Amino acid sequence: MRSAVTVSLTASAVLAGGLFAGQAQAAPAVPSITAPGGFVMNNGTGTTLFGKAADTRRSTGSTTKIMTAKVVLSQRGLNLDSKVTIQKAYSDYIVSKNASSARLIVGDKVTVRQLLYGLMLPSGCDAAYALADKFGTGTTRAARVKSFIGKMNDEARKLGLRNTHFDSFDGISSGQNYSTPRDLTKIASSAMKDSTFRTIVKTKSTKQKVTTKTGGYRYMSWTNTNKLLSTYSGAIGVKTGSGPQAKYCLVFAATRGSKTVIGTVLASPSEANRAADVKKLLDYGFAR
């Protein structure tokens, strides 16, 4: 009888040991990424899941446009269907800066909603300029743009971000446009509370009917620069960025089941490295 009990206990111990060993092996290894800076959090709880130089200030490139969109969408009494006439100054700006463009045409009347698509999908700096001009205050275009950038910095302060500053509406900086992986993730998390923002940033492509100068219409087709939407299951956004200083950046988010993981990588050395880093971080975030 004693022998049977011993065998039974030993078998139980082996099973338990195997179970605990299996649990230990299931703990995901912290990923190694090539990007100098990265941060990931659980969007529902705000819990930090990963950080690498998460509070180091870096150039942000076009991920800046997340805040541009957030400022527009936070305007009191916003009418997304109000129309903005495209000015020559916007196209001149694109040419002078060799900037990414939504290919807006001078004289066309484009709704605020359409400008937001032009801002976030093809990363149109012309759309960013149009929105800054529309939603800034002042009697001159320069004053309105300055006012709008001030609103971007006000929003950063409201979010309690101490390592973020904007000097442009699109990320084309004069030296004082910076943020961190943690701060950008928090900006995106806040922006994602807005249903219009969520709808736009998860859109892979869109065709928009705009009114021409002569009262006719044309269609504008825009494709999202965020390839994650097509390459990672559950991806829902958010925004790419690139540039000589910023290198390759991405603020990303994905949802699986009831869990949303959101994060940022800054200054990846290549687009391929950026994609690999983000996949590692999302996989890790969902495994945690």
PDB file of C-alpha atoms in Angstrom:
ATOM      1  CA  MET A   1       0.000   0.000   0.000  1.00  0.00           C
ATOM      2  CA  ARG A   2       2.812   2.359   0.937  1.00  0.00           C
ATOM      3  CA  SER A   3       4.519   1.629  -2.392  1.00  0.00           C
ATOM      4  CA  ALA A   4       1.398   2.561  -4.367  1.00  0.00           C
ATOM      5  CA  VAL A   5       1.107   5.868  -2.504  1.00  0.00           C
ATOM      6  CA  THR A   6       4.771   6.613  -3.174  1.00  0.00           C
ATOM      7  CA  VAL A   7       4.355   5.916  -6.871  1.00  0.00           C
ATOM      8  CA  SER A   8       1.250   8.093  -6.979  1.00  0.00           C
ATOM      9  CA  LEU A   9       2.986  10.980  -5.208  1.00  0.00           C
ATOM     10  CA  THR A  10       6.021  10.663  -7.444  1.00  0.00           C
ATOM     11  CA  ALA A  11       3.864  10.720 -10.558  1.00  0.00           C
ATOM     12  CA  SER A  12       2.028  13.796  -9.256  1.00  0.00           C
ATOM     13  CA  ALA A  13       5.326  15.522  -8.561  1.00  0.00           C
ATOM     14  CA  VAL A  14       6.569  14.746 -12.059  1.00  0.00           C
ATOM     15  CA  LEU A  15       3.363  16.081 -13.591  1.00  0.00           C
ATOM     16  CA  ALA A  16       3.458  19.211 -11.455  1.00  0.00           C
ATOM     17  CA  GLY A  17       7.140  19.725 -12.222  1.00  0.00           C
ATOM     18  CA  GLY A  18       6.460  19.333 -15.900  1.00  0.00           C
ATOM     19  CA  LEU A  19       3.572  21.779 -15.695  1.00  0.00           C
ATOM     20  CA  PHE A  20       5.610  24.428 -13.911  1.00  0.00           C
ATOM     21  CA  ALA A  21       8.534  23.913 -16.273  1.00  0.00           C
ATOM     22  CA  GLY A  22       6.173  24.389 -19.204  1.00  0.00           C
ATOM     23  CA  GLN A  23       4.871  27.599 -17.670  1.00  0.00           C
ATOM     24  CA  ALA A  24       8.405  28.877 -17.178  1.00  0.00           C
ATOM     25  CA  GLN A  25       9.309  28.094 -20.783  1.00  0.00           C
ATOM     26  CA  ALA A  26       6.189  29.920 -21.997  1.00  0.00           C
ATOM     27  CA  ALA A  27       7.412  33.271 -20.630  1.00  0.00           C
ATOM     28  CA  PRO A  28       8.368  35.300 -23.730  1.00  0.00           C
ATOM     29  CA  ALA A  29      11.949  36.482 -24.120  1.00  0.00           C
ATOM     30  CA  VAL A  30      12.396  40.255 -24.176  1.00  0.00           C
ATOM     31  CA  PRO A  31      13.050  41.122 -27.832  1.00  0.00           C
ATOM     32  CA  SER A  32      16.162  42.797 -29.157  1.00  0.00           C
ATOM     33  CA  ILE A  33      15.470  45.575 -31.678  1.00  0.00           C
ATOM     34  CA  THR A  34      17.790  47.479 -33.999  1.00  0.00           C
ATOM     35  CA  ALA A  35      15.975  50.797 -33.471  1.00  0.00           C
ATOM     36  CA  PRO A  36      17.742  53.000 -30.890  1.00  0.00           C
ATOM     37  CA  GLY A  37      14.421  53.783 -29.235  1.00  0.00           C
ATOM     38  CA  GLY A  38      11.249  51.809 -28.619  1.00  0.00           C
ATOM     39  CA  PHE A  39       8.279  51.569 -26.296  1.00  0.00           C
ATOM     40  CA  VAL A  40       5.218  49.321 -26.057  1.00  0.00           C
ATOM     41  CA  MET A  41       2.239  49.401 -23.711  1.00  0.00           C
ATOM     42  CA  ASN A  42      -1.087  47.717 -23.151  1.00  0.00           C
ATOM     43  CA  ASN A  43      -3.488  50.351 -24.465  1.00  0.00           C
ATOM     44  CA  GLY A  44      -6.292  49.263 -22.174  1.00  0.00           C
ATOM     45  CA  THR A  45      -4.381  49.358 -18.898  1.00  0.00           C
ATOM     46  CA  GLY A  46      -1.485  51.675 -19.733  1.00  0.00           C
ATOM     47  CA  THR A  47       0.936  49.027 -18.462  1.00  0.00           C
ATOM     48  CA  THR A  48       4.438  49.284 -19.916  1.00  0.00           C
ATOM     49  CA  LEU A  49       5.378  46.096 -21.758  1.00  0.00           C
ATOM     50  CA  PHE A  50       8.723  47.108 -23.294  1.00  0.00           C
ATOM     51  CA  GLY A  51      11.099  50.045 -23.238  1.00  0.00           C
ATOM     52  CA  LYS A  52      14.409  50.899 -24.866  1.00  0.00           C
ATOM     53  CA  ALA A  53      15.649  54.480 -24.399  1.00  0.00           C
ATOM     54  CA  ALA A  54      11.933  55.181 -24.027  1.00  0.00           C
ATOM     55  CA  ASP A  55      12.451  58.714 -22.706  1.00  0.00           C
ATOM     56  CA  THR A  56      15.289  59.807 -24.988  1.00  0.00           C
ATOM     57  CA  ARG A  57      14.321  62.748 -27.190  1.00  0.00           C
ATOM     58  CA  ARG A  58      14.567  62.136 -30.915  1.00  0.00           C
ATOM     59  CA  SER A  59      13.397  63.619 -34.186  1.00  0.00           C
ATOM     60  CA  THR A  60       9.958  62.262 -35.026  1.00  0.00           C
ATOM     61  CA  GLY A  61       9.475  62.892 -38.748  1.00  0.00           C
ATOM     62  CA  SER A  62       5.885  62.575 -39.926  1.00  0.00           C
ATOM     63  CA  THR A  63       4.725  60.800 -36.769  1.00  0.00           C
ATOM     64  CA  THR A  64       4.317  64.464 -35.731  1.00  0.00           C
ATOM     65  CA  LYS A  65       1.115  64.425 -37.805  1.00  0.00           C
ATOM     66  CA  ILE A  66      -0.609  62.341 -35.140  1.00  0.00           C
ATOM     67  CA  MET A  67      -0.656  65.471 -32.993  1.00  0.00           C
ATOM     68  CA  THR A  68      -1.687  67.590 -35.999  1.00  0.00           C
ATOM     69  CA  ALA A  69      -4.752  65.383 -36.418  1.00  0.00           C
ATOM     70  CA  LYS A  70      -5.420  65.309 -32.676  1.00  0.00           C
ATOM     71  CA  VAL A  71      -5.460  69.116 -32.460  1.00  0.00           C
ATOM     72  CA  VAL A  72      -7.887  69.366 -35.388  1.00  0.00           C
ATOM     73  CA  LEU A  73     -10.211  66.727 -33.945  1.00  0.00           C
ATOM     74  CA  SER A  74     -10.202  68.403 -30.533  1.00  0.00           C
ATOM     75  CA  GLN A  75     -11.576  71.694 -31.910  1.00  0.00           C
ATOM     76  CA  ARG A  76     -14.838  72.684 -30.272  1.00  0.00           C
ATOM     77  CA  GLY A  77     -17.802  72.537 -32.641  1.00  0.00           C
ATOM     78  CA  LEU A  78     -15.727  70.865 -35.362  1.00  0.00           C
ATOM     79  CA  ASN A  79     -17.526  70.350 -38.671  1.00  0.00           C
ATOM     80  CA  LEU A  80     -15.669  67.617 -40.544  1.00  0.00           C
ATOM     81  CA  ASP A  81     -17.598  68.419 -43.711  1.00  0.00           C
ATOM     82  CA  SER A  82     -16.654  72.100 -43.847  1.00  0.00           C
ATOM     83  CA  LYS A  83     -14.577  72.891 -46.929  1.00  0.00           C
ATOM     84  CA  VAL A  84     -11.100  74.350 -47.214  1.00  0.00           C
ATOM     85  CA  THR A  85      -9.904  75.996 -50.437  1.00  0.00           C
ATOM     86  CA  ILE A  86      -6.433  74.775 -51.370  1.00  0.00           C
ATOM     87  CA  GLN A  87      -3.989  77.676 -51.622  1.00  0.00           C
ATOM     88  CA  LYS A  88      -0.901  78.035 -53.822  1.00  0.00           C
ATOM     89  CA  ALA A  89       1.162  78.472 -50.654  1.00  0.00           C
ATOM     90  CA  TYR A  90       0.522  74.838 -49.744  1.00  0.00           C
ATOM     91  CA  SER A  91       1.830  73.477 -53.047  1.00  0.00           C
ATOM     92  CA  ASP A  92       4.751  75.937 -53.029  1.00  0.00           C
ATOM     93  CA  TYR A  93       5.671  74.623 -49.589  1.00  0.00           C
ATOM     94  CA  ILE A  94       5.731  71.018 -50.819  1.00  0.00           C
ATOM     95  CA  VAL A  95       8.035  71.945 -53.688  1.00  0.00           C
ATOM     96  CA  SER A  96      10.382  74.040 -51.537  1.00  0.00           C
ATOM     97  CA  LYS A  97      10.725  71.316 -48.885  1.00  0.00           C
ATOM     98  CA  ASN A  98      10.647  68.335 -51.276  1.00  0.00           C
ATOM     99  CA  ALA A  99       8.005  67.044 -48.892  1.00  0.00           C
ATOM    100  CA  SER A 100       5.568  64.136 -48.993  1.00  0.00           C
ATOM    101  CA  SER A 101       2.318  65.194 -50.619  1.00  0.00           C
ATOM    102  CA  ALA A 102      -1.384  64.432 -50.862  1.00  0.00           C
ATOM    103  CA  ARG A 103      -1.192  66.019 -54.348  1.00  0.00           C
ATOM    104  CA  LEU A 104      -3.782  68.646 -53.457  1.00  0.00           C
ATOM    105  CA  ILE A 105      -4.674  70.942 -56.354  1.00  0.00           C
ATOM    106  CA  VAL A 106      -4.830  74.721 -55.974  1.00  0.00           C
ATOM    107  CA  GLY A 107      -8.402  76.010 -56.015  1.00  0.00           C
ATOM    108  CA  ASP A 108     -10.013  72.690 -55.073  1.00  0.00           C
ATOM    109  CA  LYS A 109     -12.391  72.714 -52.120  1.00  0.00           C
ATOM    110  CA  VAL A 110     -11.564  69.816 -49.809  1.00  0.00           C
ATOM    111  CA  THR A 111     -13.405  68.913 -46.618  1.00  0.00           C
ATOM    112  CA  VAL A 112     -11.656  68.797 -43.257  1.00  0.00           C
ATOM    113  CA  ARG A 113     -12.347  65.053 -43.117  1.00  0.00           C
ATOM    114  CA  GLN A 114     -10.711  64.586 -46.526  1.00  0.00           C
ATOM    115  CA  LEU A 115      -7.715  66.662 -45.437  1.00  0.00           C
ATOM    116  CA  LEU A 116      -7.300  64.342 -42.446  1.00  0.00           C
ATOM    117  CA  TYR A 117      -7.188  61.360 -44.817  1.00  0.00           C
ATOM    118  CA  GLY A 118      -4.671  63.235 -46.968  1.00  0.00           C
ATOM    119  CA  LEU A 119      -2.649  63.971 -43.846  1.00  0.00           C
ATOM    120  CA  MET A 120      -2.545  60.470 -42.379  1.00  0.00           C
ATOM    121  CA  LEU A 121      -2.547  58.105 -45.389  1.00  0.00           C
ATOM    122  CA  PRO A 122      -0.063  59.547 -47.933  1.00  0.00           C
ATOM    123  CA  SER A 123       1.413  61.738 -45.169  1.00  0.00           C
ATOM    124  CA  GLY A 124       0.583  64.919 -47.049  1.00  0.00           C
ATOM    125  CA  CYS A 125       2.504  67.938 -45.788  1.00  0.00           C
ATOM    126  CA  ASP A 126       0.247  70.054 -48.008  1.00  0.00           C
ATOM    127  CA  ALA A 127      -2.761  68.693 -46.090  1.00  0.00           C
ATOM    128  CA  ALA A 128      -0.987  69.456 -42.805  1.00  0.00           C
ATOM    129  CA  TYR A 129      -0.360  73.040 -43.940  1.00  0.00           C
ATOM    130  CA  ALA A 130      -4.004  73.453 -44.993  1.00  0.00           C
ATOM    131  CA  LEU A 131      -5.223  72.213 -41.605  1.00  0.00           C
ATOM    132  CA  ALA A 132      -2.808  74.436 -39.673  1.00  0.00           C
ATOM    133  CA  ASP A 133      -3.913  77.437 -41.734  1.00  0.00           C
ATOM    134  CA  LYS A 134      -7.586  76.561 -41.181  1.00  0.00           C
ATOM    135  CA  PHE A 135      -7.458  75.903 -37.440  1.00  0.00           C
ATOM    136  CA  GLY A 136      -4.829  78.369 -36.280  1.00  0.00           C
ATOM    137  CA  THR A 137      -5.891  81.889 -35.295  1.00  0.00           C
ATOM    138  CA  GLY A 138      -4.524  85.160 -36.635  1.00  0.00           C
ATOM    139  CA  THR A 139      -4.822  87.674 -39.457  1.00  0.00           C
ATOM    140  CA  THR A 140      -1.932  86.269 -41.490  1.00  0.00           C
ATOM    141  CA  ARG A 141      -1.091  82.737 -42.605  1.00  0.00           C
ATOM    142  CA  ALA A 142       2.182  82.852 -40.670  1.00  0.00           C
ATOM    143  CA  ALA A 143       0.337  83.860 -37.507  1.00  0.00           C
ATOM    144  CA  ARG A 144      -2.243  81.103 -37.956  1.00  0.00           C
ATOM    145  CA  VAL A 145       0.447  78.460 -38.456  1.00  0.00           C
ATOM    146  CA  LYS A 146       2.337  79.672 -35.389  1.00  0.00           C
ATOM    147  CA  SER A 147      -0.899  79.571 -33.394  1.00  0.00           C
ATOM    148  CA  PHE A 148      -1.656  76.028 -34.554  1.00  0.00           C
ATOM    149  CA  ILE A 149       1.797  74.774 -33.558  1.00  0.00           C
ATOM    150  CA  GLY A 150       1.187  76.440 -30.188  1.00  0.00           C
ATOM    151  CA  LYS A 151      -1.978  74.358 -29.865  1.00  0.00           C
ATOM    152  CA  MET A 152       0.063  71.220 -30.572  1.00  0.00           C
ATOM    153  CA  ASN A 153       2.395  72.092 -27.707  1.00  0.00           C
ATOM    154  CA  ASP A 154      -0.572  72.912 -25.464  1.00  0.00           C
ATOM    155  CA  GLU A 155      -1.972  69.421 -26.120  1.00  0.00           C
ATOM    156  CA  ALA A 156       1.384  67.882 -25.232  1.00  0.00           C
ATOM    157  CA  ARG A 157       1.380  69.775 -21.934  1.00  0.00           C
ATOM    158  CA  LYS A 158      -2.195  68.672 -21.194  1.00  0.00           C
ATOM    159  CA  LEU A 159      -1.046  65.073 -21.605  1.00  0.00           C
ATOM    160  CA  GLY A 160       1.780  65.729 -19.132  1.00  0.00           C
ATOM    161  CA  LEU A 161       4.509  65.104 -21.702  1.00  0.00           C
ATOM    162  CA  ARG A 162       7.813  66.649 -20.645  1.00  0.00           C
ATOM    163  CA  ASN A 163       9.974  65.370 -23.484  1.00  0.00           C
ATOM    164  CA  THR A 164       7.911  66.523 -26.453  1.00  0.00           C
ATOM    165  CA  HIS A 165       8.044  69.789 -28.374  1.00  0.00           C
ATOM    166  CA  PHE A 166       6.777  70.785 -31.800  1.00  0.00           C
ATOM    167  CA  ASP A 167       8.119  73.487 -34.089  1.00  0.00           C
ATOM    168  CA  SER A 168       6.212  72.351 -37.177  1.00  0.00           C
ATOM    169  CA  PHE A 169       2.800  71.042 -38.224  1.00  0.00           C
ATOM    170  CA  ASP A 170       4.267  68.138 -40.213  1.00  0.00           C
ATOM    171  CA  GLY A 171       7.622  67.116 -38.708  1.00  0.00           C
ATOM    172  CA  ILE A 172       9.801  69.132 -41.098  1.00  0.00           C
ATOM    173  CA  SER A 173      11.740  70.687 -38.265  1.00  0.00           C
ATOM    174  CA  SER A 174      13.941  73.706 -37.732  1.00  0.00           C
ATOM    175  CA  GLY A 175      15.632  71.869 -34.874  1.00  0.00           C
ATOM    176  CA  GLN A 176      13.083  71.891 -32.052  1.00  0.00           C
ATOM    177  CA  ASN A 177      10.671  69.164 -33.108  1.00  0.00           C
ATOM    178  CA  TYR A 178      11.197  66.153 -30.890  1.00  0.00           C
ATOM    179  CA  SER A 179       9.506  63.512 -28.791  1.00  0.00           C
ATOM    180  CA  THR A 180      10.244  60.113 -27.273  1.00  0.00           C
ATOM    181  CA  PRO A 181       8.929  56.592 -27.845  1.00  0.00           C
ATOM    182  CA  ARG A 182       6.921  56.786 -24.603  1.00  0.00           C
ATOM    183  CA  ASP A 183       5.479  60.250 -25.320  1.00  0.00           C
ATOM    184  CA  LEU A 184       4.519  59.450 -28.920  1.00  0.00           C
ATOM    185  CA  THR A 185       2.790  56.287 -27.755  1.00  0.00           C
ATOM    186  CA  LYS A 186       0.800  58.319 -25.231  1.00  0.00           C
ATOM    187  CA  ILE A 187      -0.148  60.870 -27.896  1.00  0.00           C
ATOM    188  CA  ALA A 188      -1.345  58.085 -30.182  1.00  0.00           C
ATOM    189  CA  SER A 189      -3.211  56.343 -27.378  1.00  0.00           C
ATOM    190  CA  SER A 190      -5.060  59.571 -26.631  1.00  0.00           C
ATOM    191  CA  ALA A 191      -5.775  60.219 -30.320  1.00  0.00           C
ATOM    192  CA  MET A 192      -7.146  56.687 -30.749  1.00  0.00           C
ATOM    193  CA  LYS A 193      -9.993  57.548 -28.367  1.00  0.00           C
ATOM    194  CA  ASP A 194     -11.503  59.542 -31.241  1.00  0.00           C
ATOM    195  CA  SER A 195     -13.598  57.385 -33.582  1.00  0.00           C
ATOM    196  CA  THR A 196     -12.784  59.496 -36.661  1.00  0.00           C
ATOM    197  CA  PHE A 197      -9.071  59.173 -35.997  1.00  0.00           C
ATOM    198  CA  ARG A 198      -9.380  55.401 -35.512  1.00  0.00           C
ATOM    199  CA  THR A 199     -11.297  55.028 -38.768  1.00  0.00           C
ATOM    200  CA  ILE A 200      -8.772  57.049 -40.745  1.00  0.00           C
ATOM    201  CA  VAL A 201      -5.554  55.446 -39.485  1.00  0.00           C
ATOM    202  CA  LYS A 202      -6.757  51.885 -40.103  1.00  0.00           C
ATOM    203  CA  THR A 203      -7.760  52.688 -43.712  1.00  0.00           C
ATOM    204  CA  LYS A 204      -5.436  51.091 -46.272  1.00  0.00           C
ATOM    205  CA  SER A 205      -6.589  53.242 -49.186  1.00  0.00           C
ATOM    206  CA  THR A 206      -9.371  55.644 -50.051  1.00  0.00           C
ATOM    207  CA  LYS A 207     -10.884  57.453 -53.013  1.00  0.00           C
ATOM    208  CA  GLN A 208     -12.317  60.867 -52.183  1.00  0.00           C
ATOM    209  CA  LYS A 209     -14.541  63.083 -54.332  1.00  0.00           C
ATOM    210  CA  VAL A 210     -13.496  66.742 -54.068  1.00  0.00           C
ATOM    211  CA  THR A 211     -14.937  69.911 -55.596  1.00  0.00           C
ATOM    212  CA  THR A 212     -12.837  71.687 -58.211  1.00  0.00           C
ATOM    213  CA  LYS A 213     -12.303  75.428 -58.608  1.00  0.00           C
ATOM    214  CA  THR A 214     -14.854  75.531 -61.438  1.00  0.00           C
ATOM    215  CA  GLY A 215     -17.537  73.722 -59.438  1.00  0.00           C
ATOM    216  CA  GLY A 216     -17.004  70.290 -60.943  1.00  0.00           C
ATOM    217  CA  TYR A 217     -15.401  67.398 -59.140  1.00  0.00           C
ATOM    218  CA  ARG A 218     -12.430  65.090 -59.227  1.00  0.00           C
ATOM    219  CA  TYR A 219     -11.399  61.970 -57.327  1.00  0.00           C
ATOM    220  CA  MET A 220      -8.321  61.874 -55.127  1.00  0.00           C
ATOM    221  CA  SER A 221      -6.856  58.432 -54.392  1.00  0.00           C
ATOM    222  CA  TRP A 222      -4.630  57.959 -51.366  1.00  0.00           C
ATOM    223  CA  THR A 223      -2.791  54.863 -50.117  1.00  0.00           C
ATOM    224  CA  ASN A 224      -1.611  54.463 -46.544  1.00  0.00           C
ATOM    225  CA  THR A 225       2.174  54.510 -46.097  1.00  0.00           C
ATOM    226  CA  ASN A 226       1.709  52.183 -43.099  1.00  0.00           C
ATOM    227  CA  LYS A 227       2.332  48.730 -44.599  1.00  0.00           C
ATOM    228  CA  LEU A 228       1.774  47.135 -41.195  1.00  0.00           C
ATOM    229  CA  LEU A 229      -1.958  47.281 -41.956  1.00  0.00           C
ATOM    230  CA  SER A 230      -1.447  44.655 -44.654  1.00  0.00           C
ATOM    231  CA  THR A 231       1.315  42.602 -43.055  1.00  0.00           C
ATOM    232  CA  TYR A 232       0.325  42.128 -39.411  1.00  0.00           C
ATOM    233  CA  SER A 233      -2.887  40.463 -38.273  1.00  0.00           C
ATOM    234  CA  GLY A 234      -4.980  42.823 -36.179  1.00  0.00           C
ATOM    235  CA  ALA A 235      -3.065  46.011 -37.098  1.00  0.00           C
ATOM    236  CA  ILE A 236      -5.196  49.144 -36.684  1.00  0.00           C
ATOM    237  CA  GLY A 237      -2.693  52.009 -37.223  1.00  0.00           C
ATOM    238  CA  VAL A 238      -1.080  54.396 -36.618  1.00  0.00           C
ATOM    239  CA  LYS A 239       1.537  56.506 -38.518  1.00  0.00           C
ATOM    240  CA  THR A 240       4.856  56.193 -40.294  1.00  0.00           C
ATOM    241  CA  GLY A 241       7.638  58.746 -40.237  1.00  0.00           C
ATOM    242  CA  SER A 242      10.984  59.138 -41.976  1.00  0.00           C
ATOM    243  CA  GLY A 243      13.635  61.689 -42.726  1.00  0.00           C
ATOM    244  CA  PRO A 244      17.382  62.388 -42.714  1.00  0.00           C
ATOM    245  CA  GLN A 245      17.392  62.950 -38.945  1.00  0.00           C
ATOM    246  CA  ALA A 246      14.388  60.870 -37.923  1.00  0.00           C
ATOM    247  CA  LYS A 247      15.433  57.878 -40.085  1.00  0.00           C
ATOM    248  CA  TYR A 248      12.566  55.321 -40.029  1.00  0.00           C
ATOM    249  CA  CYS A 249       9.863  55.665 -37.375  1.00  0.00           C
ATOM    250  CA  LEU A 250       6.517  54.038 -36.740  1.00  0.00           C
ATOM    251  CA  VAL A 251       3.830  54.510 -34.159  1.00  0.00           C
ATOM    252  CA  PHE A 252       1.891  51.249 -34.285  1.00  0.00           C
ATOM    253  CA  ALA A 253      -1.169  49.580 -32.800  1.00  0.00           C
ATOM    254  CA  ALA A 254      -2.885  46.220 -33.145  1.00  0.00           C
ATOM    255  CA  THR A 255      -5.843  44.505 -31.533  1.00  0.00           C
ATOM    256  CA  ARG A 256      -6.341  40.805 -30.929  1.00  0.00           C
ATOM    257  CA  GLY A 257      -9.344  39.677 -28.965  1.00  0.00           C
ATOM    258  CA  SER A 258      -9.921  42.219 -26.215  1.00  0.00           C
ATOM    259  CA  LYS A 259      -6.282  43.346 -26.055  1.00  0.00           C
ATOM    260  CA  THR A 260      -4.792  46.334 -27.884  1.00  0.00           C
ATOM    261  CA  VAL A 261      -1.032  46.804 -27.955  1.00  0.00           C
ATOM    262  CA  ILE A 262       0.332  50.221 -28.921  1.00  0.00           C
ATOM    263  CA  GLY A 263       3.885  51.453 -29.264  1.00  0.00           C
ATOM    264  CA  THR A 264       6.590  53.352 -31.094  1.00  0.00           C
ATOM    265  CA  VAL A 265       9.966  52.735 -32.681  1.00  0.00           C
ATOM    266  CA  LEU A 266      12.198  55.697 -33.528  1.00  0.00           C
ATOM    267  CA  ALA A 267      15.282  56.012 -35.733  1.00  0.00           C
ATOM    268  CA  SER A 268      15.318  52.507 -37.244  1.00  0.00           C
ATOM    269  CA  PRO A 269      18.178  52.331 -39.776  1.00  0.00           C
ATOM    270  CA  SER A 270      15.964  51.054 -42.608  1.00  0.00           C
ATOM    271  CA  GLU A 271      12.360  50.379 -43.534  1.00  0.00           C
ATOM    272  CA  ALA A 272      13.048  46.628 -43.330  1.00  0.00           C
ATOM    273  CA  ASN A 273      14.553  46.970 -39.845  1.00  0.00           C
ATOM    274  CA  ARG A 274      11.575  49.037 -38.762  1.00  0.00           C
ATOM    275  CA  ALA A 275       9.132  46.382 -39.957  1.00  0.00           C
ATOM    276  CA  ALA A 276      11.061  43.595 -38.233  1.00  0.00           C
ATOM    277  CA  ASP A 277      11.329  45.550 -34.977  1.00  0.00           C
ATOM    278  CA  VAL A 278       7.630  46.337 -34.889  1.00  0.00           C
ATOM    279  CA  LYS A 279       6.612  42.731 -35.530  1.00  0.00           C
ATOM    280  CA  LYS A 280       8.870  41.561 -32.683  1.00  0.00           C
ATOM    281  CA  LEU A 281       7.425  44.157 -30.315  1.00  0.00           C
ATOM    282  CA  LEU A 282       3.815  43.389 -31.182  1.00  0.00           C
ATOM    283  CA  ASP A 283       4.349  39.644 -30.848  1.00  0.00           C
ATOM    284  CA  TYR A 284       5.990  40.236 -27.478  1.00  0.00           C
ATOM    285  CA  GLY A 285       3.222  42.604 -26.384  1.00  0.00           C
ATOM    286  CA  PHE A 286       0.523  40.052 -27.133  1.00  0.00           C
ATOM    287  CA  ALA A 287       2.485  37.263 -25.436  1.00  0.00           C
ATOM    288  CA  ARG A 288       2.797  39.262 -22.211  1.00  0.00           C
TER     289      ARG A 288
END
